[in-house]
Coordinates of C-alpha atoms and ligand atoms in Angstrom, one line a residue:
M1 CA 16.7 14.5 -5.6
N2 CA 13.8 16.8 -4.7
F3 CA 11.0 14.9 -3.0
N4 CA 8.9 18.0 -2.4
H5 CA 7.4 17.1 -5.8
Y6 CA 4.7 15.0 -7.5
F7 CA 6.1 13.1 -10.4
T8 CA 4.4 13.0 -13.8
N9 CA 4.5 9.7 -15.8
D10 CA 7.3 11.1 -18.0
E11 CA 9.3 12.2 -15.0
L12 CA 8.7 8.8 -13.3
T13 CA 9.9 6.9 -16.4
A14 CA 13.0 9.0 -16.7
I15 CA 13.9 8.4 -13.0
L16 CA 13.3 4.7 -13.0
S17 CA 15.3 4.2 -16.3
G18 CA 18.1 6.4 -14.9
W19 CA 18.3 4.2 -11.7
A20 CA 18.3 1.0 -13.8
A21 CA 21.2 2.4 -15.8
Y22 CA 23.2 3.8 -12.9
Y23 CA 22.7 0.8 -10.5
P24 CA 22.6 -2.2 -12.9
S25 CA 23.6 -4.7 -10.2
L26 CA 20.9 -3.5 -7.8
V27 CA 17.9 -2.5 -10.0
V28 CA 15.9 -4.3 -12.7
L29 CA 13.2 -2.1 -14.3
S30 CA 10.4 -4.1 -15.8
S31 CA 6.7 -3.8 -16.4
L32 CA 3.8 -5.4 -14.5
G33 CA 1.7 -5.1 -17.6
K34 CA -0.1 -2.4 -19.5
S35 CA -2.8 -0.1 -18.2
H36 CA -6.2 0.3 -19.9
E37 CA -4.8 3.1 -22.1
G38 CA -1.7 1.1 -22.9
R39 CA 0.8 2.7 -20.5
E40 CA 3.4 0.4 -18.9
I41 CA 2.9 -0.2 -15.2
P42 CA 6.5 0.1 -13.9
L43 CA 8.0 -2.4 -11.5
L44 CA 11.4 -2.1 -9.9
T45 CA 13.1 -5.2 -8.5
L46 CA 15.6 -4.1 -6.0
T47 CA 18.2 -6.6 -4.8
N48 CA 21.9 -7.2 -5.2
Q49 CA 22.1 -9.6 -8.1
A50 CA 25.6 -10.6 -7.0
T51 CA 24.2 -12.3 -3.9
G52 CA 21.6 -14.2 -5.9
P53 CA 18.5 -13.5 -8.0
D54 CA 15.3 -12.0 -6.4
T55 CA 13.4 -15.2 -6.6
D56 CA 16.0 -16.9 -4.3
K57 CA 15.3 -14.3 -1.6
P58 CA 12.5 -13.4 0.8
A59 CA 10.6 -10.3 -0.5
I60 CA 8.5 -7.4 0.4
W61 CA 6.0 -5.8 -2.0
I62 CA 5.5 -2.1 -2.1
D63 CA 3.0 -0.3 -4.4
A64 CA 1.4 3.1 -4.6
N65 CA -1.0 5.3 -6.5
I66 CA -3.7 2.7 -7.2
H67 CA -6.2 5.6 -6.6
A68 CA -5.7 8.2 -9.3
T69 CA -5.2 11.3 -7.1
E70 CA -3.1 9.7 -4.3
V71 CA 0.2 10.8 -5.9
A72 CA 2.0 11.2 -2.5
G73 CA 2.3 7.4 -2.5
T74 CA 4.4 7.5 -5.7
T75 CA 6.8 10.1 -4.2
T76 CA 7.1 7.9 -1.0
A77 CA 7.8 4.8 -3.0
L78 CA 10.5 6.6 -5.0
H79 CA 12.0 7.9 -1.7
I80 CA 12.2 4.3 -0.4
A81 CA 14.0 3.1 -3.6
H82 CA 16.3 6.1 -3.5
T83 CA 17.2 5.5 0.1
L84 CA 18.0 1.8 -0.5
L85 CA 20.1 2.5 -3.6
S86 CA 22.0 5.5 -2.4
G87 CA 22.6 3.8 1.0
Y88 CA 24.0 0.6 -0.5
G89 CA 27.6 0.0 0.6
T90 CA 27.5 2.8 3.2
D91 CA 24.4 2.3 5.3
S92 CA 24.4 -1.1 7.0
R93 CA 20.6 -1.6 6.9
C94 CA 20.3 -0.7 3.2
T95 CA 23.2 -3.0 2.4
R96 CA 21.9 -5.9 4.4
L97 CA 18.4 -5.6 2.9
L98 CA 19.6 -5.5 -0.7
D99 CA 22.1 -8.3 -0.1
T100 CA 19.6 -10.7 1.5
C101 CA 16.1 -9.6 0.4
A102 CA 14.2 -8.5 -2.7
V103 CA 12.0 -5.4 -2.8
Y104 CA 9.3 -5.4 -5.5
L105 CA 8.3 -1.8 -5.9
A106 CA 5.5 -0.6 -8.1
P107 CA 5.5 3.2 -7.6
R108 CA 2.4 3.8 -9.8
L109 CA -0.2 1.1 -10.3
N110 CA -2.5 3.5 -12.1
P111 CA -0.6 5.6 -14.7
D112 CA -3.8 6.5 -16.6
G113 CA -5.5 8.0 -13.5
A114 CA -2.3 9.8 -12.4
E115 CA -1.8 11.2 -15.9
L116 CA -5.2 13.0 -15.5
A117 CA -4.5 14.0 -11.9
L118 CA -1.2 15.7 -12.7
A119 CA -2.2 17.3 -16.0
A120 CA -1.9 21.0 -16.5
L121 CA -5.7 21.0 -16.6
P122 CA -6.3 18.3 -14.0
K123 CA -9.1 15.8 -13.8
Y124 CA -9.7 13.8 -10.7
I125 CA -11.2 10.4 -10.9
R126 CA -11.2 7.5 -8.3
S127 CA -9.1 5.0 -10.2
G128 CA -8.9 4.0 -13.9
T129 CA -10.1 5.7 -17.0
R130 CA -12.2 2.8 -18.4
P131 CA -15.8 4.0 -18.3
Y132 CA -17.8 2.1 -15.7
P133 CA -20.4 1.0 -14.8
F134 CA -21.8 2.6 -18.0
D135 CA -20.2 4.3 -20.9
D136 CA -22.4 7.4 -21.2
K137 CA -21.8 10.7 -19.4
A138 CA -24.6 10.8 -16.8
D139 CA -26.8 13.9 -16.3
G140 CA -25.6 16.2 -13.5
L141 CA -22.5 18.0 -12.3
H142 CA -19.1 16.7 -13.4
A143 CA -16.0 18.3 -11.8
E144 CA -13.9 20.3 -14.2
D145 CA -11.3 23.0 -14.0
M146 CA -13.7 25.6 -15.5
D147 CA -11.4 28.7 -15.5
G148 CA -8.3 26.7 -16.6
D149 CA -6.1 27.8 -13.6
G150 CA -5.0 24.2 -12.9
R151 CA -7.1 23.9 -9.8
I152 CA -10.5 22.4 -9.1
L153 CA -12.0 24.5 -6.4
Q154 CA -15.6 25.1 -5.1
M155 CA -18.4 27.2 -6.7
R156 CA -20.3 29.5 -4.3
I157 CA -23.8 30.7 -5.2
P158 CA -26.0 32.9 -3.0
D159 CA -29.3 31.1 -2.3
P160 CA -31.8 31.7 0.6
N161 CA -32.2 27.9 0.8
G162 CA -28.5 27.2 0.9
D163 CA -27.0 25.1 3.7
W164 CA -23.8 27.2 4.0
K165 CA -22.9 30.7 5.3
V166 CA -19.8 32.9 5.5
S167 CA -17.9 31.9 8.7
G168 CA -18.3 34.1 11.7
L169 CA -14.7 33.3 12.7
D170 CA -12.9 34.0 9.4
P171 CA -14.7 35.4 6.3
K172 CA -12.4 33.3 4.0
L173 CA -14.1 30.1 5.4
M174 CA -17.6 28.8 4.9
E175 CA -19.6 27.4 7.8
K176 CA -22.6 25.1 8.0
R177 CA -26.0 26.9 8.5
G178 CA -27.6 25.9 11.8
P179 CA -30.9 23.9 11.7
D180 CA -32.9 26.8 13.1
E181 CA -31.0 29.6 11.4
Q182 CA -33.3 31.9 9.4
E183 CA -31.7 35.3 9.2
G184 CA -28.6 36.2 7.1
S185 CA -27.1 35.3 3.7
F186 CA -26.9 31.7 2.7
Y187 CA -25.1 29.9 -0.1
R188 CA -24.9 26.6 -1.9
L189 CA -21.5 25.1 -2.5
F190 CA -20.7 22.9 -5.5
E191 CA -17.5 21.4 -6.8
E192 CA -16.1 23.5 -9.7
G193 CA -17.6 21.9 -12.8
R194 CA -20.0 21.6 -15.6
I195 CA -23.5 20.2 -15.7
E196 CA -24.3 17.6 -18.3
N197 CA -27.8 18.0 -19.8
Y198 CA -28.6 21.0 -17.6
D199 CA -32.3 21.7 -17.4
G200 CA -31.9 25.2 -15.8
V201 CA -33.3 24.0 -12.4
Q202 CA -31.6 21.0 -10.9
V203 CA -27.9 20.7 -10.0
R204 CA -27.4 17.0 -9.1
E205 CA -24.1 15.2 -8.5
A206 CA -23.6 13.1 -11.6
R207 CA -22.6 9.4 -11.4
P208 CA -19.0 9.6 -12.5
R209 CA -18.3 8.3 -15.9
Q210 CA -15.1 6.6 -14.7
G211 CA -16.5 5.1 -11.6
L212 CA -14.1 2.2 -11.0
D213 CA -12.4 1.8 -7.7
F214 CA -9.4 -0.5 -8.3
N215 CA -9.1 -1.3 -4.6
R216 CA -12.5 -3.0 -4.6
N217 CA -11.6 -5.2 -7.6
F218 CA -9.4 -7.8 -5.7
P219 CA -10.7 -11.3 -5.3
F220 CA -11.4 -11.0 -1.6
E221 CA -15.1 -11.2 -0.8
W222 CA -15.7 -9.3 -4.0
Q223 CA -19.3 -7.9 -4.3
P224 CA -21.2 -6.5 -7.3
E225 CA -21.8 -2.8 -7.9
N226 CA -25.0 -2.5 -5.9
E227 CA -23.2 -3.8 -2.8
Q228 CA -19.8 -2.2 -3.4
T229 CA -19.4 0.9 -5.5
G230 CA -16.6 0.8 -8.0
A231 CA -16.1 -3.0 -7.7
G232 CA -15.9 -3.6 -11.4
P233 CA -17.9 -6.3 -13.2
Y234 CA -16.0 -9.2 -11.6
P235 CA -12.9 -9.8 -9.5
T236 CA -9.7 -8.7 -11.3
S237 CA -11.7 -7.5 -14.3
E238 CA -9.4 -4.5 -14.6
V239 CA -6.0 -5.1 -16.3
E240 CA -4.1 -3.2 -13.7
I241 CA -5.4 -5.3 -10.9
R242 CA -5.0 -8.5 -12.8
A243 CA -1.4 -7.6 -13.3
V244 CA -0.8 -7.2 -9.5
V245 CA -2.7 -10.4 -8.6
D246 CA -0.8 -12.4 -11.2
F247 CA 2.6 -11.1 -10.1
I248 CA 2.1 -11.6 -6.4
S249 CA 0.6 -15.0 -7.0
R250 CA 3.6 -16.0 -9.0
H251 CA 6.1 -14.8 -6.4
P252 CA 5.6 -16.9 -3.3
N253 CA 8.7 -15.2 -1.8
I254 CA 6.6 -12.2 -0.9
N255 CA 5.8 -12.2 2.9
I256 CA 4.9 -8.5 3.6
A257 CA 3.1 -5.9 1.4
I258 CA 2.6 -2.2 1.7
T259 CA 0.2 -0.3 -0.5
Y260 CA 0.5 3.5 -0.2
H261 CA -2.6 5.6 -0.3
T262 CA -3.7 8.9 1.1
F263 CA -4.9 10.3 3.4
S264 CA -5.4 10.3 7.2
G265 CA -2.0 9.4 8.6
V266 CA -2.9 5.9 9.6
I267 CA -1.6 2.3 9.0
L268 CA -4.6 0.1 8.1
R269 CA -4.6 -3.6 8.3
P270 CA -7.1 -6.4 7.7
F271 CA -9.8 -7.2 8.0
S272 CA -12.1 -4.8 6.4
T273 CA -15.1 -7.0 6.6
R274 CA -14.7 -8.9 9.9
P275 CA -13.8 -8.1 13.5
D276 CA -10.4 -9.0 15.0
D277 CA -11.7 -12.1 16.8
K278 CA -12.1 -13.7 13.3
M279 CA -8.3 -13.5 12.8
D280 CA -5.8 -16.1 13.7
V281 CA -4.8 -15.0 17.2
N282 CA -1.0 -15.2 16.7
D283 CA -1.3 -13.3 13.4
L284 CA -3.2 -10.6 15.2
W285 CA -0.4 -10.3 17.8
V286 CA 2.1 -10.1 15.0
Y287 CA 0.1 -7.5 13.2
E288 CA -0.3 -5.5 16.4
L289 CA 3.5 -5.6 17.0
M290 CA 4.3 -4.6 13.5
G291 CA 1.7 -1.8 13.8
E292 CA 3.3 -0.6 17.1
R293 CA 6.6 -0.3 15.3
G294 CA 4.8 1.7 12.7
K295 CA 3.4 4.1 15.3
E296 CA 6.9 4.5 16.9
I297 CA 8.5 5.3 13.5
T298 CA 5.8 7.2 11.6
G299 CA 3.6 8.5 14.3
Y300 CA 0.6 6.9 12.5
K301 CA -1.5 4.5 14.6
C302 CA -2.3 1.1 13.2
I303 CA -5.9 0.0 13.2
S304 CA -8.1 -2.6 11.4
V305 CA -10.3 -1.2 8.7
Y306 CA -13.3 -2.9 10.3
H307 CA -12.8 -1.4 13.7
G308 CA -11.6 2.1 12.8
F309 CA -11.9 3.1 9.2
R310 CA -15.4 2.5 7.9
Y311 CA -17.2 5.0 5.7
H312 CA -20.6 4.0 7.0
P313 CA -21.4 2.3 10.3
N314 CA -23.5 -0.4 8.6
E315 CA -21.3 -1.1 5.6
V316 CA -17.9 -2.7 5.0
T317 CA -15.6 -2.4 2.0
T318 CA -14.9 -5.5 0.0
G319 CA -12.4 -6.5 -2.7
A320 CA -9.5 -4.6 -1.1
F321 CA -5.8 -5.4 -1.7
D322 CA -4.6 -5.9 1.9
D323 CA -7.5 -8.3 2.7
W324 CA -6.8 -10.3 -0.4
A325 CA -3.1 -10.6 0.2
Y326 CA -3.5 -11.6 3.9
D327 CA -6.6 -13.8 3.5
H328 CA -5.6 -15.7 0.4
L329 CA -1.8 -15.8 0.7
G330 CA -1.1 -15.2 4.4
I331 CA 1.0 -12.1 3.5
F332 CA 1.1 -9.4 6.2
A333 CA -0.3 -6.6 4.2
F334 CA -0.8 -3.0 5.2
T335 CA -2.6 0.0 3.6
I336 CA -0.8 3.1 4.7
E337 CA -2.8 6.2 4.4
L338 CA -0.2 8.9 4.1
W339 CA -0.6 12.5 5.4
D340 CA -3.0 13.9 8.0
L341 CA -3.9 17.6 7.5
P342 CA -6.2 17.8 10.5
G343 CA -3.7 16.0 12.6
R344 CA -0.9 18.4 11.6
A345 CA -3.2 21.3 12.4
G346 CA -3.5 19.9 16.0
I347 CA -6.8 18.0 15.7
A348 CA -5.2 14.7 16.7
D349 CA -7.6 12.6 18.7
R350 CA -10.6 12.1 16.4
D351 CA -12.4 9.3 14.6
F352 CA -10.9 9.4 11.1
I353 CA -14.0 9.2 9.0
P354 CA -16.8 10.5 11.2
W355 CA -14.8 13.7 11.6
F356 CA -15.5 14.6 8.0
R357 CA -19.2 14.4 8.5
K358 CA -19.3 16.4 11.7
H359 CA -16.7 18.5 13.5
P360 CA -16.6 21.8 15.4
H361 CA -16.1 24.8 13.0
E362 CA -13.2 25.8 15.1
D363 CA -11.3 22.8 13.5
D364 CA -11.7 24.4 10.1
V365 CA -10.1 27.6 11.4
K366 CA -7.2 25.6 12.9
I367 CA -6.6 24.0 9.5
L368 CA -6.7 27.3 7.7
R369 CA -4.3 28.9 10.2
W370 CA -2.0 26.0 9.9
L371 CA -2.0 26.0 6.1
E372 CA -1.4 29.8 6.1
A373 CA 1.6 29.4 8.4
N374 CA 3.1 26.2 6.8
A375 CA 2.0 26.0 3.2
P376 CA 0.9 29.4 2.1
A377 CA 1.3 28.5 -1.6
D378 CA -1.3 25.7 -1.3
A379 CA -3.6 27.3 1.3
L380 CA -7.2 28.4 0.9
V381 CA -8.0 30.3 -2.3
G382 CA -10.0 33.5 -1.6
W383 CA -13.4 33.8 -3.4
Y384 CA -13.3 35.4 -6.8
A385 CA -15.9 36.2 -9.4
Y386 CA -16.4 33.8 -12.3
N387 CA -19.1 33.9 -15.0
H388 CA -20.2 30.2 -15.3
P389 CA -21.4 29.3 -18.8
Q390 CA -24.5 27.5 -17.3
L391 CA -25.0 29.0 -13.8
G392 CA -24.1 32.6 -14.6
P393 CA -22.1 34.8 -12.3
L394 CA -20.8 33.0 -9.2
E395 CA -17.6 32.8 -7.1
L396 CA -14.8 30.3 -7.2
G397 CA -12.6 29.6 -4.2
G398 CA -12.0 27.5 -1.2
L399 CA -9.5 24.7 -0.6
N400 CA -7.6 23.1 -3.4
R401 CA -8.2 19.7 -1.8
M402 CA -5.7 17.9 -4.0
Y403 CA -2.8 19.6 -2.3
T404 CA -4.2 20.2 1.2
F405 CA -6.3 17.2 2.3
R406 CA -5.6 14.6 -0.4
N407 CA -1.9 15.1 -0.7
P408 CA 0.6 17.1 1.4
P409 CA 1.2 20.6 0.2
H410 CA 4.2 20.5 -2.1
A411 CA 6.6 22.0 0.4
L412 CA 5.8 19.2 2.9
M413 CA 5.8 16.1 0.7
G414 CA 9.5 15.2 1.2
E415 CA 9.1 15.3 4.9
E416 CA 6.2 12.9 4.8
A417 CA 8.1 10.5 2.6
E418 CA 11.1 10.7 4.9
K419 CA 9.0 9.8 7.9
N420 CA 7.6 6.7 6.2
T421 CA 10.7 5.2 4.5
P422 CA 12.2 3.8 7.7
Y423 CA 9.0 1.9 8.5
A424 CA 9.1 0.2 5.1
L425 CA 12.8 -0.8 5.8
A426 CA 11.9 -2.0 9.3
L427 CA 9.2 -4.2 7.8
A428 CA 11.7 -5.6 5.3
D429 CA 13.9 -6.4 8.3
M430 CA 11.2 -8.7 9.6
L431 CA 11.2 -11.1 6.7
P432 CA 12.0 -14.8 7.3
R433 CA 15.5 -15.7 6.0
L434 CA 16.8 -19.2 5.5
T435 CA 20.5 -19.5 6.6
L436 CA 22.9 -22.4 6.6
R437 CA 24.2 -23.1 10.1
E438 CA 26.3 -26.2 9.4
L439 CA 27.1 -28.4 6.3
T440 CA 29.8 -31.0 6.8
A441 CA 31.0 -34.3 5.3
T442 CA 32.7 -36.6 7.8
P443 CA 34.6 -39.6 6.4
L444 CA 33.4 -43.0 7.8
G445 CA 35.9 -45.1 6.0
D446 CA 35.5 -47.3 2.9
R447 CA 34.6 -44.2 0.7
R448 CA 31.6 -43.6 2.9
Y449 CA 30.8 -40.1 4.3
R450 CA 28.2 -38.8 6.8
L451 CA 26.7 -35.5 5.5
R452 CA 25.2 -33.3 8.2
L453 CA 23.1 -30.3 7.5
V454 CA 21.7 -27.7 10.0
V455 CA 19.6 -24.9 8.8
E456 CA 18.0 -21.9 10.5
N457 CA 15.4 -19.3 9.9
S458 CA 17.2 -16.1 11.0
G459 CA 14.1 -13.9 10.4
F460 CA 11.3 -12.6 12.6
L461 CA 8.6 -14.2 10.6
A462 CA 8.2 -18.0 10.1
T463 CA 8.9 -19.7 6.8
N464 CA 5.1 -20.0 6.4
T465 CA 4.9 -16.2 7.1
S466 CA 1.7 -16.4 9.2
G467 CA -0.9 -18.8 10.6
Q468 CA -3.1 -17.8 7.7
G469 CA -0.4 -18.7 5.3
Q470 CA -0.2 -22.1 6.9
K471 CA -3.9 -22.6 6.9
R472 CA -4.1 -21.7 3.2
N473 CA -1.1 -24.0 2.4
A474 CA 0.3 -20.9 0.6
A475 CA 3.9 -21.9 1.1
R476 CA 5.6 -25.3 0.9
P477 CA 7.7 -26.4 3.8
V478 CA 11.5 -26.0 3.8
R479 CA 13.1 -28.9 1.9
V480 CA 16.6 -30.0 0.8
E481 CA 17.6 -31.7 -2.4
L482 CA 21.0 -33.4 -3.0
T483 CA 22.7 -33.7 -6.4
L484 CA 25.3 -36.5 -6.3
A485 CA 28.4 -36.6 -8.4
A486 CA 28.5 -39.3 -11.1
G487 CA 29.5 -42.6 -9.5
A488 CA 28.5 -41.4 -6.0
A489 CA 25.6 -43.2 -4.2
L490 CA 23.2 -42.4 -1.4
L491 CA 23.4 -45.1 1.2
T492 CA 20.9 -43.7 3.8
G493 CA 18.4 -40.9 3.5
Q494 CA 16.6 -39.5 0.5
W495 CA 17.8 -37.2 -2.2
R496 CA 14.8 -34.9 -1.4
T497 CA 13.9 -34.4 2.3
E498 CA 11.3 -32.2 3.8
L499 CA 12.3 -30.3 6.9
G500 CA 9.0 -28.7 7.7
H501 CA 8.4 -25.1 8.4
L502 CA 10.8 -23.2 10.6
Q503 CA 9.5 -20.7 13.2
G504 CA 11.1 -17.3 13.6
R505 CA 10.6 -15.0 16.6
S506 CA 7.0 -14.1 15.7
N507 CA 5.6 -17.2 17.4
K508 CA 7.1 -16.2 20.8
L509 CA 4.6 -13.4 21.6
D510 CA 2.2 -15.4 23.9
V511 CA 2.2 -15.3 27.7
T512 CA 4.8 -18.1 28.1
A513 CA 7.4 -15.6 26.6
H514 CA 7.1 -14.0 30.1
Y515 CA 8.8 -17.0 31.7
G516 CA 11.8 -16.8 29.3
S517 CA 11.0 -19.8 27.1
S518 CA 12.8 -19.4 23.9
P519 CA 12.8 -22.7 22.1
T520 CA 15.0 -23.3 19.0
D521 CA 12.1 -24.1 16.8
N522 CA 13.7 -22.0 14.1
R523 CA 16.3 -24.8 13.4
A524 CA 16.2 -28.1 11.6
W525 CA 18.8 -30.7 10.8
T526 CA 19.2 -33.9 8.8
E527 CA 21.9 -36.4 7.9
W528 CA 22.7 -38.7 5.0
V529 CA 25.4 -41.4 4.4
V530 CA 26.9 -41.2 0.9
Q531 CA 29.5 -43.2 -0.9
G532 CA 31.8 -41.4 -3.3
Q533 CA 35.4 -40.5 -4.2
P534 CA 37.4 -38.0 -2.2
G535 CA 37.0 -34.6 -3.9
D536 CA 33.5 -35.4 -5.2
E537 CA 31.1 -32.5 -4.9
I538 CA 27.6 -33.0 -3.6
G539 CA 25.2 -30.3 -4.6
V540 CA 22.8 -29.1 -1.8
A541 CA 19.8 -27.0 -2.6
L542 CA 17.8 -25.7 0.4
L543 CA 14.5 -24.5 -0.8
S544 CA 11.7 -22.5 0.9
D545 CA 9.0 -20.6 -0.8
R546 CA 9.0 -17.7 1.6
A547 CA 12.4 -17.5 3.2
G548 CA 14.7 -17.8 0.2
N549 CA 16.7 -20.6 -1.4
I550 CA 20.3 -21.5 -0.7
R551 CA 22.2 -23.4 -3.5
T552 CA 25.6 -24.7 -2.2
S553 CA 27.7 -27.8 -2.2
V554 CA 29.9 -29.9 0.0
T555 CA 33.1 -31.7 -1.0
L556 CA 33.8 -35.2 0.1
Ligands
LIG1 ZN1 -6.7 5.2 -1.7

């Protein structure tokens, strides 16, 4: 399968149906719901059905492409699914994960937006196609592929009051005009597009007609439009987001979540709105440890949005997926921003967002050189004449941002996915997992038997996932239920017994770990005395919301 590719909705549907047909015991293809325009939002449930249904197993959630143009996430999600499926039976990790866990994988949450982004004449919007906040087309410049070449580039117009000039380092590049610079030729730059209700004088940026940002529509500290652009009229107002929130809320077996976005090459974690000292301390240590594994595997560093990824120093983003999943449900959720063009060009140590506002012009040259050497097909487009129907003769050119900054150039997409898949699998290997250590029936005479049960959590995370999960009461404790054969009787103990939450290894990160303390707080046991006939079967159901269920029996 070629992963140096961005998959259209039709291609995606064909691949997912193909997998469901080819691997019927490992894949179930379903729909999370319908998009605003009525497209199915595909969901793969990946698990070996022969070892139990997905709902009896601990799970990880993986989604992608909630933002219309961030199609690299879809290719990455497909790469993860393909790795698991093709590795089942040969690769020990893929086999273990599909046998013992469930992976819920939604490779494209926003099929309407992706349809536009991948069209022959593309249109780039933030998220969904439902007009918002108003249904009219506002006055001003709307991006559009004016010359129909499949690219939305930049328009360059000579203007003595322009704020750009031709670069002194490479004439293909544009450079910012200095504050005292008076002599020379200057230009204005606009995104390639058309002006609604043009008055012949002003070229303003228009309010986008499709101004929703789905990743501001989740029910975590949701704020209205004047506080948070794109938030939607109320939390989960958008059908796509409602579908995600419904599904995850109904699947308490989900402990970890990844949402794939672009770009920057960074693993983002909560909170977006609060500093780290507002997070449960042990959860913070767990997040940091998970993030360090991410850095080792992908090369991306892991930072909190609040501390390292804010668009404006005085503003925070609200209504985001990862904050909602962690804060409301105690799920360890990550937003992985795939692909880092400046980083690949050697501009590694920088503040992610401030760099875009201000950086040395030499950085632009580095990026151009790197693109020319590594992705010539997607590199900078030289300026060429175009007769604009409203603005007259001008030039089109510059970067096709969609396949340079926003997504990897086509030739480099597969490599980016390959780098990220092992991290998703590593996170899945951190799930809590309920296992049976001992289940015995010892005869006591007079048709009486002592039943003894010892259970363990074999996973890294606890059966409540996180301190936040515990605080929110998001997951019930581990419990055991007996089903007696007809005629059998329980003499001591109760048919339903609560065993409490079981720790994993994630609570052993504090300073006492230094002294080698490794308590067995991942185990629990209980006993009953039952009366019955030899050969009677006693059903034993071990239930945990987050760490899986075990349904077994013991024979007297
Ligand atoms: Zn995004």
